[in-house]
XYZ file of C-alpha atoms in Angstrom:
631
model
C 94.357 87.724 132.933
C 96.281 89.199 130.599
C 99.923 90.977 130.662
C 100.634 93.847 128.639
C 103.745 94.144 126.547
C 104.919 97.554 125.826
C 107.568 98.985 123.029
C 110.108 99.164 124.967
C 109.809 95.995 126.634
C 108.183 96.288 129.869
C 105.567 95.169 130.975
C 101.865 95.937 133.010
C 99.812 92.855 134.339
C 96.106 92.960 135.308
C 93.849 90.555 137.255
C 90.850 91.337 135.106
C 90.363 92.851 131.425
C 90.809 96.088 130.287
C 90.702 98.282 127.625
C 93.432 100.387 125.683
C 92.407 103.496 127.209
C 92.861 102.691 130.508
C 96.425 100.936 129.710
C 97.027 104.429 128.577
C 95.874 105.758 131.870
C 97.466 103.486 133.781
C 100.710 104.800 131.686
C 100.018 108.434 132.500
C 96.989 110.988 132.372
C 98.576 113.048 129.879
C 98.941 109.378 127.454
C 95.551 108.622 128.329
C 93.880 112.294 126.916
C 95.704 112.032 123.752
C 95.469 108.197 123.385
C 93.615 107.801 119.655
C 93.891 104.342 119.163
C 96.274 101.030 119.743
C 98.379 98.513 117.626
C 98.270 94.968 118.352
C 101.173 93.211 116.795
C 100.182 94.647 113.367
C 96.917 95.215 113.438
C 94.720 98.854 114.493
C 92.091 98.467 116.817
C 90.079 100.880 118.876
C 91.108 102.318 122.407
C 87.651 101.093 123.592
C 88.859 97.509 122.526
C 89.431 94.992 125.624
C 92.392 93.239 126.733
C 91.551 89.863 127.541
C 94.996 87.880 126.670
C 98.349 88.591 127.015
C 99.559 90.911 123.800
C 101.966 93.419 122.898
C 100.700 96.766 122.750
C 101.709 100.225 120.929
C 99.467 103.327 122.049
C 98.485 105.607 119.208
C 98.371 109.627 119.157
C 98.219 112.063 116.788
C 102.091 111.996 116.753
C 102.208 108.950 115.090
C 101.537 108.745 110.998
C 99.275 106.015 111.833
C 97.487 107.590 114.554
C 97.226 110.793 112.330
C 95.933 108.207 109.300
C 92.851 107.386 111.418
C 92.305 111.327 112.534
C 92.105 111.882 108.620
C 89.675 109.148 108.195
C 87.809 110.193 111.227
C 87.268 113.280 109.580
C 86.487 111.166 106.801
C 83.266 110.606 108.772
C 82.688 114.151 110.632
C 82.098 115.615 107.581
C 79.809 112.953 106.195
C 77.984 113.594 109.401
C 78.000 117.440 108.554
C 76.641 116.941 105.164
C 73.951 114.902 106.085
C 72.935 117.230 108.986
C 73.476 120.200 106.067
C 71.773 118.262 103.083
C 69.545 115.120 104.631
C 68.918 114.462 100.386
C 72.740 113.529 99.999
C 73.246 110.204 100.083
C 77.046 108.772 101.235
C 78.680 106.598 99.538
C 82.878 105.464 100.249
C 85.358 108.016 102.091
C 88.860 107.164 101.950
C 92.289 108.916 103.418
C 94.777 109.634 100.418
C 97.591 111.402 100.698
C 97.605 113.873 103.544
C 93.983 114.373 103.858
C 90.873 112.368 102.864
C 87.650 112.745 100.458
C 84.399 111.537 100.622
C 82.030 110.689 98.145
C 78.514 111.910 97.948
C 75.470 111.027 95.230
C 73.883 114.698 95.424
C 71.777 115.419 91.956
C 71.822 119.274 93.184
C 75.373 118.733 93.647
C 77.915 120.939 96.012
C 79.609 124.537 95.268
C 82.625 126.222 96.529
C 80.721 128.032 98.556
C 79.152 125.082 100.016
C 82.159 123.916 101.707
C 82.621 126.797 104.333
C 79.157 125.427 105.379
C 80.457 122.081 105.751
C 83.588 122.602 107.348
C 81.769 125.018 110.249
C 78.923 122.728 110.888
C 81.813 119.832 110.874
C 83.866 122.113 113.911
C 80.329 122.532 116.064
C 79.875 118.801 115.647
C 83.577 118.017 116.877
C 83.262 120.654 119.704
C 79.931 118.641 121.115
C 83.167 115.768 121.831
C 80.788 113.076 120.941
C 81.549 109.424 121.634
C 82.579 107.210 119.018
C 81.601 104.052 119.366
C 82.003 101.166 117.088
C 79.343 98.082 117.293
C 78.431 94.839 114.867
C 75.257 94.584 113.077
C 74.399 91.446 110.693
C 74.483 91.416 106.455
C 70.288 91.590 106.301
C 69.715 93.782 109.325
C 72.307 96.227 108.275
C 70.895 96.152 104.522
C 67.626 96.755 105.801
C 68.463 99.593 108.132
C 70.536 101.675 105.475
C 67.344 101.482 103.007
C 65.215 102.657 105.506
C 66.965 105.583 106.355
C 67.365 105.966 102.058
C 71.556 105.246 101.891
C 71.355 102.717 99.133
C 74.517 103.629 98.186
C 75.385 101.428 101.781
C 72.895 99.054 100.852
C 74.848 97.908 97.712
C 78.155 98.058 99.116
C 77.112 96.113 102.122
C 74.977 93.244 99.572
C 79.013 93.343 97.505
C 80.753 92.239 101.181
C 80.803 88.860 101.688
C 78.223 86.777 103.626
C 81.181 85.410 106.001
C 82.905 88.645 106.603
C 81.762 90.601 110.011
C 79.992 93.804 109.583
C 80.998 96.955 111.703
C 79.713 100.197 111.761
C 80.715 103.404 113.514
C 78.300 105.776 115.037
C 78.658 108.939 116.692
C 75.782 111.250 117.948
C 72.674 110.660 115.146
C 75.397 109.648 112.068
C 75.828 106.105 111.521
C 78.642 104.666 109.059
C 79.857 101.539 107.934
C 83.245 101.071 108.765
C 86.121 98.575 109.371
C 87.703 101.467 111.543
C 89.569 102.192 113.627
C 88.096 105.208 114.671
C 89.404 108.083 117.574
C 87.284 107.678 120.518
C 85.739 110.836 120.775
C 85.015 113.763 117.913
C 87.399 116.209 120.193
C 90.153 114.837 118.901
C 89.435 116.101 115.617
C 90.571 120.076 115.752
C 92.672 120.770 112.426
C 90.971 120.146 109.215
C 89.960 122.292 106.202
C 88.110 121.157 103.094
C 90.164 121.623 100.012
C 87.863 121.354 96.852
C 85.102 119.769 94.896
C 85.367 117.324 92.022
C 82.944 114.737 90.130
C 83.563 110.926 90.378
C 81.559 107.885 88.933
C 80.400 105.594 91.118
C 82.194 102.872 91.209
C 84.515 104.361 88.827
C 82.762 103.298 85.921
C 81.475 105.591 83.365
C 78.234 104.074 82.850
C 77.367 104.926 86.762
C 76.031 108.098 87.906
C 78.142 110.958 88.558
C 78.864 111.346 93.011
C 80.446 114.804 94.588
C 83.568 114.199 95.603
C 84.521 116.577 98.205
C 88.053 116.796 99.151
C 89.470 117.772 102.800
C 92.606 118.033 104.566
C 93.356 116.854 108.846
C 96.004 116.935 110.814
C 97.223 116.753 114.246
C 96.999 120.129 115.540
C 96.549 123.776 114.081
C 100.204 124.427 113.436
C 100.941 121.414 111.428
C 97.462 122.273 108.901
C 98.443 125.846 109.065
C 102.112 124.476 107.403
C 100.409 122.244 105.108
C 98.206 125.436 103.835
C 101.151 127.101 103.227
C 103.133 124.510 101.479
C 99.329 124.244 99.187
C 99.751 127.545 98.515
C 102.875 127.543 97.477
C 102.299 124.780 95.660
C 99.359 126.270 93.391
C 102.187 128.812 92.831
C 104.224 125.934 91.339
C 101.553 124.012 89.558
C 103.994 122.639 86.082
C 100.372 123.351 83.779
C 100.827 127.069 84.768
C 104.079 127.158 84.522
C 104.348 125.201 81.290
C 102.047 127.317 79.563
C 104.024 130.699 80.734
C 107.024 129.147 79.827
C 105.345 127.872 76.359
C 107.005 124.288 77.645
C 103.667 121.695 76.505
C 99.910 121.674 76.111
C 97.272 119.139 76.235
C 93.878 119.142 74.236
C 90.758 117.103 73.413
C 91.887 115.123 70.487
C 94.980 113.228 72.307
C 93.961 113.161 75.775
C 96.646 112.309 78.071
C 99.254 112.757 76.056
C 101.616 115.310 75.724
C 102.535 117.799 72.691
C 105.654 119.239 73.589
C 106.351 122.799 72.161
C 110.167 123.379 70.979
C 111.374 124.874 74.867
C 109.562 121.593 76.395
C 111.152 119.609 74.185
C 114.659 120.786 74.580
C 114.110 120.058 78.590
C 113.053 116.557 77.322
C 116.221 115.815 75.233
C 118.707 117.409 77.758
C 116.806 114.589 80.031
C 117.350 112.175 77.957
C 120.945 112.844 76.840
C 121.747 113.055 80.689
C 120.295 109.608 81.467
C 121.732 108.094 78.716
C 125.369 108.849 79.262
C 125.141 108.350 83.202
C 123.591 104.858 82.245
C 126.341 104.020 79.464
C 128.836 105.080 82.206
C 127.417 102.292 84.315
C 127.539 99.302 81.600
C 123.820 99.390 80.480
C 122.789 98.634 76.771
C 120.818 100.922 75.418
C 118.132 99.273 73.106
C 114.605 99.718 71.593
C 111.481 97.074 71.300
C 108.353 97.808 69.172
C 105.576 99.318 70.839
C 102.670 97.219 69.441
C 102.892 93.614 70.197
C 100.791 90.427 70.058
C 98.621 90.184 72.844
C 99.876 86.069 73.295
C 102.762 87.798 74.137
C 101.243 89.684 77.077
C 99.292 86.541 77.770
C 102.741 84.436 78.721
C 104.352 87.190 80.608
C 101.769 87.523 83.254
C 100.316 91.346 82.009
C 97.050 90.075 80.809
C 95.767 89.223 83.575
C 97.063 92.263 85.724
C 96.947 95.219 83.109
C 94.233 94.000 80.538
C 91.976 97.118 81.260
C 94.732 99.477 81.395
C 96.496 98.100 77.984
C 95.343 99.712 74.609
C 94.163 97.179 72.367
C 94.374 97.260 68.248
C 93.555 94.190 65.641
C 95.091 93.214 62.628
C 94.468 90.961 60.094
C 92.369 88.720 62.970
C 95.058 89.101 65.278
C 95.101 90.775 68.519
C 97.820 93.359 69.880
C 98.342 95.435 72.789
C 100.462 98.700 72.555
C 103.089 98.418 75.391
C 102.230 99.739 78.699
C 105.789 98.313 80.095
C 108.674 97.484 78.070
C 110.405 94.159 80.202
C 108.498 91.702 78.144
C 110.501 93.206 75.274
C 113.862 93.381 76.758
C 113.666 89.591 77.268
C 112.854 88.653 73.788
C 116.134 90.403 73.024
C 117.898 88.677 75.929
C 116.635 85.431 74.371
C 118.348 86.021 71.085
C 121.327 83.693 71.249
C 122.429 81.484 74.358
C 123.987 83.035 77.372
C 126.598 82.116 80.260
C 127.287 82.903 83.687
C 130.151 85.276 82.672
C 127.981 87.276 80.690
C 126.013 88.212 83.411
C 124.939 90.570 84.893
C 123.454 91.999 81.883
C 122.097 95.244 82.209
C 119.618 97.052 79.090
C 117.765 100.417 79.369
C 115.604 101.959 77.032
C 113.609 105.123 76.953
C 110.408 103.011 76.135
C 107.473 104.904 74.712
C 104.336 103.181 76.546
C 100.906 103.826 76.988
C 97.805 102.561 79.363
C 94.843 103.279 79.331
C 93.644 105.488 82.753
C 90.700 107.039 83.655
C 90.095 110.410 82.055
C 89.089 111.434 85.556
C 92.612 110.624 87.247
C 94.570 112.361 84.338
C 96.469 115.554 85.800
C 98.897 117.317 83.601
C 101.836 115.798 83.019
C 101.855 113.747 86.663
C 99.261 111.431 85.423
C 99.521 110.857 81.454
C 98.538 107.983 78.861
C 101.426 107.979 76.744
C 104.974 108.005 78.313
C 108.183 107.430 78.212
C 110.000 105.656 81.160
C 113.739 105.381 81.772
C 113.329 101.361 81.991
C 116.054 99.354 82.906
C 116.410 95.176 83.338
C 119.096 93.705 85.245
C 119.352 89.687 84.320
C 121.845 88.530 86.911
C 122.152 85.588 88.822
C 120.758 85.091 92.878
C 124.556 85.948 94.003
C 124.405 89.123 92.527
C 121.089 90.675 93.422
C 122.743 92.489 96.431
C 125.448 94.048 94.557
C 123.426 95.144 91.170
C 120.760 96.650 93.881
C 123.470 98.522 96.253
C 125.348 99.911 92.739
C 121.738 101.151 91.636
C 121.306 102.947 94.512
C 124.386 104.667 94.004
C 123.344 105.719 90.602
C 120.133 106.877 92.155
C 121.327 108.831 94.378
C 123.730 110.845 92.059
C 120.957 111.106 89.774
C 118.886 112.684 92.670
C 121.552 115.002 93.872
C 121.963 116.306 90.462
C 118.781 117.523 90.406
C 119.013 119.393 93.602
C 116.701 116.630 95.760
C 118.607 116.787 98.812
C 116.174 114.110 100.713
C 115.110 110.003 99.428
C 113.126 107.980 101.292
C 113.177 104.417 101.172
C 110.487 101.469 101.474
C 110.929 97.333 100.913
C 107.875 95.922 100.139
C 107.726 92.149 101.359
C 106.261 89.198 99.915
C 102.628 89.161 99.273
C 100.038 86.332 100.256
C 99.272 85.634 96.414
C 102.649 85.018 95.245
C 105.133 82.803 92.899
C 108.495 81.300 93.679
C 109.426 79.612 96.834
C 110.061 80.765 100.142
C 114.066 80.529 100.021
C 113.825 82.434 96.729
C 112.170 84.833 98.725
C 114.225 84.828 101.424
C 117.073 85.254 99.438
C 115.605 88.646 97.569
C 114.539 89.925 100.451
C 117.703 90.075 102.432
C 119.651 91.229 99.425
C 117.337 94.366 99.146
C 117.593 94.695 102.710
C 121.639 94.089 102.777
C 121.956 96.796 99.967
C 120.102 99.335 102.017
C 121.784 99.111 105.339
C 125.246 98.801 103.783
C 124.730 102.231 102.560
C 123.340 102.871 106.339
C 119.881 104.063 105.289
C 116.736 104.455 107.410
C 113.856 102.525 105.422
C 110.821 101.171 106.680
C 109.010 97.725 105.457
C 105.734 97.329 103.867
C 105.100 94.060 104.976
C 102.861 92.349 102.181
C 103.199 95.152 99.559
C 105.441 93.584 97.071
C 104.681 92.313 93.909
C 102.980 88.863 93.251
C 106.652 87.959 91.349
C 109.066 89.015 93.875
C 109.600 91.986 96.870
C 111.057 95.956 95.916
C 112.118 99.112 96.932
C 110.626 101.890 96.204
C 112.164 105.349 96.079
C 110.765 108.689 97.207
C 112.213 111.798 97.021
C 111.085 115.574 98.878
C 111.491 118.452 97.064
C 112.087 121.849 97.958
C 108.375 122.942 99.645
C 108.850 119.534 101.355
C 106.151 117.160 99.471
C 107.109 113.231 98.757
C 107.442 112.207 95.094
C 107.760 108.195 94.451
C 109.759 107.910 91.617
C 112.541 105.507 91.363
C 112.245 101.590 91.510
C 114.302 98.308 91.678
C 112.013 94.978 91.818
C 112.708 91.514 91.715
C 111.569 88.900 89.431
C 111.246 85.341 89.493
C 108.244 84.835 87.364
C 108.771 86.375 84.337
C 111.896 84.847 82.941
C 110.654 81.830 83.646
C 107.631 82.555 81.907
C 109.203 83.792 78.129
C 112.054 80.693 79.001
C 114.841 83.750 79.881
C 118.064 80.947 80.943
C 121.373 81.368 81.208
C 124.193 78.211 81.423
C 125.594 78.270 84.831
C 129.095 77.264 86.013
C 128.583 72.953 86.064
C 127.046 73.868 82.096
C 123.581 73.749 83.363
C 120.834 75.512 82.565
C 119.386 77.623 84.912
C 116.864 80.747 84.993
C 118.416 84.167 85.453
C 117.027 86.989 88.037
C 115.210 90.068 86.651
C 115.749 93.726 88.491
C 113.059 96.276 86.967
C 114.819 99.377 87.656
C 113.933 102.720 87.032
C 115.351 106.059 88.667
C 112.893 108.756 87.059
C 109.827 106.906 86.993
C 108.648 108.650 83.490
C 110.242 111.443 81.519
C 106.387 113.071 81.765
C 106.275 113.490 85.491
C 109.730 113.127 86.507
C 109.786 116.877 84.147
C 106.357 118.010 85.684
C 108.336 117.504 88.989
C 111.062 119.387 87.887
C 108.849 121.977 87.008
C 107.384 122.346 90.392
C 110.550 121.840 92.316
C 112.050 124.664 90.879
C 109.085 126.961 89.839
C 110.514 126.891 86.207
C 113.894 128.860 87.735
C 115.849 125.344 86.290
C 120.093 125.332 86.623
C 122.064 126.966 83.423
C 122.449 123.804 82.313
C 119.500 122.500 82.378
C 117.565 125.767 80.826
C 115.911 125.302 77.209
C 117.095 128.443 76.810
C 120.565 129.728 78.975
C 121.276 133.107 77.464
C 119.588 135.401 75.367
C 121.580 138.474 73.735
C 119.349 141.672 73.774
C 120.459 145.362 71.718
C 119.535 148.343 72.161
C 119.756 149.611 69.110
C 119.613 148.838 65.112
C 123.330 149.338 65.473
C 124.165 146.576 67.510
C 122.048 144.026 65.654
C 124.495 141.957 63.567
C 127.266 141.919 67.021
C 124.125 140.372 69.119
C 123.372 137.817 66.158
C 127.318 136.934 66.375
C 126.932 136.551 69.674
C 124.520 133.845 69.644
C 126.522 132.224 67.054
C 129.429 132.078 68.853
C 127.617 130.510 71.800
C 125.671 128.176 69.478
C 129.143 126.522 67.928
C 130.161 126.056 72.069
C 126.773 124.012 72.376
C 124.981 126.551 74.599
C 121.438 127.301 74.149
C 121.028 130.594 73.226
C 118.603 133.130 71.317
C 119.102 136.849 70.226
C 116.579 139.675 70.814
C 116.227 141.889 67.713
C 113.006 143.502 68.672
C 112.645 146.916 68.271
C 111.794 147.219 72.065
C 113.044 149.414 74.940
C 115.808 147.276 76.512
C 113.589 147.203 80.103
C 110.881 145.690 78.340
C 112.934 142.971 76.773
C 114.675 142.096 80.025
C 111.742 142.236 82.275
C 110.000 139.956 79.123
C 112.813 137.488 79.450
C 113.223 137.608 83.395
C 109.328 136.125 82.951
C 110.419 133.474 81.069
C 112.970 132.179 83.570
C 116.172 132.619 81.160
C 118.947 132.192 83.288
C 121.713 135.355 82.092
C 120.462 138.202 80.152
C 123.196 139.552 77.979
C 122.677 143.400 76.892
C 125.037 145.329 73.976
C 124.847 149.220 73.409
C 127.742 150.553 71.560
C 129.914 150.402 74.511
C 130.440 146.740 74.061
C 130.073 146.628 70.374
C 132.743 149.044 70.075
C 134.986 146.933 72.954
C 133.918 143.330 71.805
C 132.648 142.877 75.397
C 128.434 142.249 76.580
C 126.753 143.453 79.837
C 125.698 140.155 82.072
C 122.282 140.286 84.109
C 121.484 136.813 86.414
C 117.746 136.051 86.655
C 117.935 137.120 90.194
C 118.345 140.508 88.804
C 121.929 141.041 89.267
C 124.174 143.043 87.327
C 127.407 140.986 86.487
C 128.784 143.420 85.095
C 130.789 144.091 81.710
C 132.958 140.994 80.060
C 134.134 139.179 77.036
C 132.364 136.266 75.375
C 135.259 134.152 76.667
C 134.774 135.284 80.539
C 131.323 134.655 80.639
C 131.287 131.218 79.229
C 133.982 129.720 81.583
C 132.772 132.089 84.894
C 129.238 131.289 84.350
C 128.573 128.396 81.322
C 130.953 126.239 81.674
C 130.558 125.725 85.098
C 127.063 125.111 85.027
């Protein structure tokens, strides 16, 4: 009979099986009511599942971020229930959790409105006030097929005749709504009490183009009413923030039919771009990187030995030429090691670190394109480390010093941190591995920071870290990188002659700290609702007069600011001075600068902050070291 491990180590035996739930109430009452689900070793099973054999248990509430995963994907469910109790017609298809909520996707020819969802969500609260039982059974590949086409889901029908024949078949039901489901799933619908639906959007089935268009209706869940409330808020706020609005106000970028995906960046957005740029590229000469450039169309043999063909094929851009076949870029490492190739190298030349602001494009779905977060041309701030096994650690714990500056200079106070372990499908032995892996790990705890493994989630050619950072209304952004590669210097015959003058393969680290200039920028953007620092503004001062009189002092102005490399404009309008600083306070320009005849007559200029503060009257001089220089 089996004996229950517990988290912290002790221990519960029994003298006959039993399930989750009533380890929980064994535990405590209070543990048992808000018990959700259980963890065995690493997998998620049910509370209603029964202990037979000894195990090691972790009970599951809504506290947990797994426990709240299966709440969202519970909900997942009570609102296909809803819908089918609202609309019988609709037929269901797949309904995922993403990112702090969950969507579901329905095949609904009359298809859903806005106004539609209210509906939903209230018939979705009376069905999770009934506190129906959840209950999760097996049915087999025909039976199953044949039951979902009688009751008209042939959506189900097709997914289920996709699965294969060996795998087991389970299905979740809860009062008259039946769903297939690997689960788990909370035991009873009263768990689910916090949950709006967001919005509506078209998908193809499948998502392929040539399928039928589904209703994909989007919807939020969380652990209790306080935490959703928070989350609406930070949504708000966030619509607030959106970088399309913003951009356009700001006249930063636009987007349009003929180039879709891609980004046409108006003088202001472009002048964020190359003060982006410039900023990388001296913190990365700082740090010993090469900065170089590779072509962006290349043969597609070439993508063929690195390994990209067979991962990126769909997403890669192809042209022809003269009967041969090229791929535009979508990554620019393949690149950096024809250039590494170019002459022999030795040990003491390594490591060898290259960057380069690669322009590189792949092909996405027009339907997952989203400003400039999701784009199809791009620029990343790629970076290759060739280095030897020895040095892994220290190239990886020196990048994440760099990150971190990086970060901190943009005013992201907060980085997460996740290793992503080998993979089943994988290259390279299992010492290689074990050597990467404990380097990434040693370079994160000798800067003592909390991470938490993915086990499984690392590339087929070696394990990484990924790194997320929370900006200021408190949402996670994955940006910055460092993987490790065994495959593909091997592949394009990368070597290096080691210290006995043999020839060995080097290490690759694909680094990157932004991500992409696109939606590292769109971030930006967002982060600080187009408010950016002085010296990050496209534009950081703009001289206004007030009268004819003062015109050729505020032009000289500017010029003098202009020869000191500050971006500045002049004002000449024949406005009313409120109107040009209200105009301007819009436009987020950081200090407003205002002469009347007062300061022409003194050589001075009035200083207003964006916040609306007077700074009162100065010379040229003062202001750029009080408030310029310092920026």
């Amino acid at each position: 009979m089996p004996q229950i491990t517990l988290p912290d180590g002790s221990n519960l035996h029994y003298d006959h099986p039993v399930t989750i739930a009533d380890v929980a109430f064994d535990i405590g009452p209070g543990l048992g009511k808000v018990a959700i689900a259980g963890k065995l070793g690493n997998k998620l099973v049910d509370v209603k599942t029964q202990l037979i054999d000894d195990c090691k248990l972790q009970i599951l509430t809504a506290k947990d971020e797994e426990g709240l995963q299966i709440i969202r994907h519970s909900t997942a469910h009570l609102m296909a229930h809803a819908v089918k109790q609202l609309y019988p017609s609709a037929q269901v298809t797949i309904g995922p959790v993403i990112t702090d909520g969950f969507y579901y996707d329905f095949y609904y020819p009359d298809g859903f409105t806005e106004s539609d969802l209210e509906q939903i969500e209230s018939r979705m609260s009376e069905i999770a006030r009934q506190e129906l039982e959840v209950d999760r059974y097996v049915m087999g590949r025909s039976e199953a097929i044949d039951y979902f086409q009688n009751i008209e889901e042939e959506y189900k029908a097709e997914i289920i005749r996709s699965i294969p024949d060996q795998e087991k078949l389970s299905f979740y039901k809860q009062g008259d709504f039946t769903d297939l489901c690997r689960g788990p799933h909370v035991p009873n619908t009263r768990h689910l009490k916090a949950f709006k639906l967001t919005k509506i959007s078209g998908a193809y089935w499948r998502g392929d183009p040539s399928n039928e268009m589904l209703q994909r209706v989007y919807g939020t869940a969380w652990a209790d009413k306080k935490q959703l409330k928070n989350y609406l808020r930070q949504i708000a706020e966030a619509e607030k923030r959106d970088h399309r609005r913003i951009g356009r106000k700001l006249d930063l970028f636009h987007f349009q039919e003929e180039a879709p995906g891609m980004v046409f960046w108006h003088p202001r957005g472009w002048t964020l771009y190359q003060t982006l740029q410039q900023y990388m590229r001296d913190e990365q000469k700082k740090r010993g990187y090469f900065e170089l450039n590779t072509p962006e169309v290349l043969d597609f043999s070439l993508w063929e030995k690195s390994g990209h063909a067979d991962k990126f094929a769909s997403d890669m851009f192809s042209v022809e030429s003269e009967g041969r076949a090229f791929a535009l870029k979508p990554m620019s490492c393949p690149g950096h090691v024809q250039i590494y190739n170019q002459g022999l190298k030795s040990y003491r030349e390594l490591p060898l670190r290259y960057c380069e602001f690669g322009s590189c494009h792949r092909n996405e779905l027009s339907g997952a394109l989203h400003g400039l977060m999701r784009v199809r041309a791009f620029v990343q701030d790629d970076g290759h480390i060739f280095c030897t096994e020895n040095q892994i650690q220290s190239e990886v714990s020196d990048f994440i010093d760099f990150l971190h500056h990086v970060y901190e200079k943009f005013g992201f106070t907060e980085t997460l941190y996740r290793l992503s372990t080998r993979p089943i499908n994988r290259v390279g032995s299992d010492e290689v591995w074990d050597t990467a892996e404990k380097a990434l790990a040693d370079a994160l705890d000798s800067k003592q920071l909390l991470w938490e493994e993915s086990p499984g989630e690392g590339a087929f050619y070696g394990p990484k870290i990924e790194f997320s950072l929370r900006d200021s209304i408190g949402r996670v952004w994955q940006c910055g990188t460092m993987q490790v590669d065994f495959s593909m210097p091997e592949r394009l015959g990368a070597s290096y002659i080691d210290e006995q003058g043999e020839k060995r393969t080097p290490v690759l680290l694909h680094r990157a700290v932004l991500g992409t200039f696109e939606r590292f920028i769109g971030i930006l953007i967002e982060h600080w609702e187009g408010k950016f620092p002085v010296w990050f503004a496209p534009v950081q001062a703009v001289v206004m007069n007030i009268t004819d009189r003062q015109r050729d002092y505020a032009q000289s102005l500017v010029h003098q600011l202009e020869k000191q490399k500050f971006r500045a404009i002049a004002d000449l309008r024949n406005e009313k001075i409120g109107y040009k600083i209200r105009e301007h306070t819009l436009q987020r320009v950081p200090y407003l600068l205002v002469v009347g005849d007062q300061e022409l007559d003194n050589d001075m200029l009035s200083v207003r902050s964006l916040g609306g503060n007077d700074l009162g009257t100065m010379s040229m001089d003062q202001f750029v070291s009080d408030y310029l220089v310092e920026s």
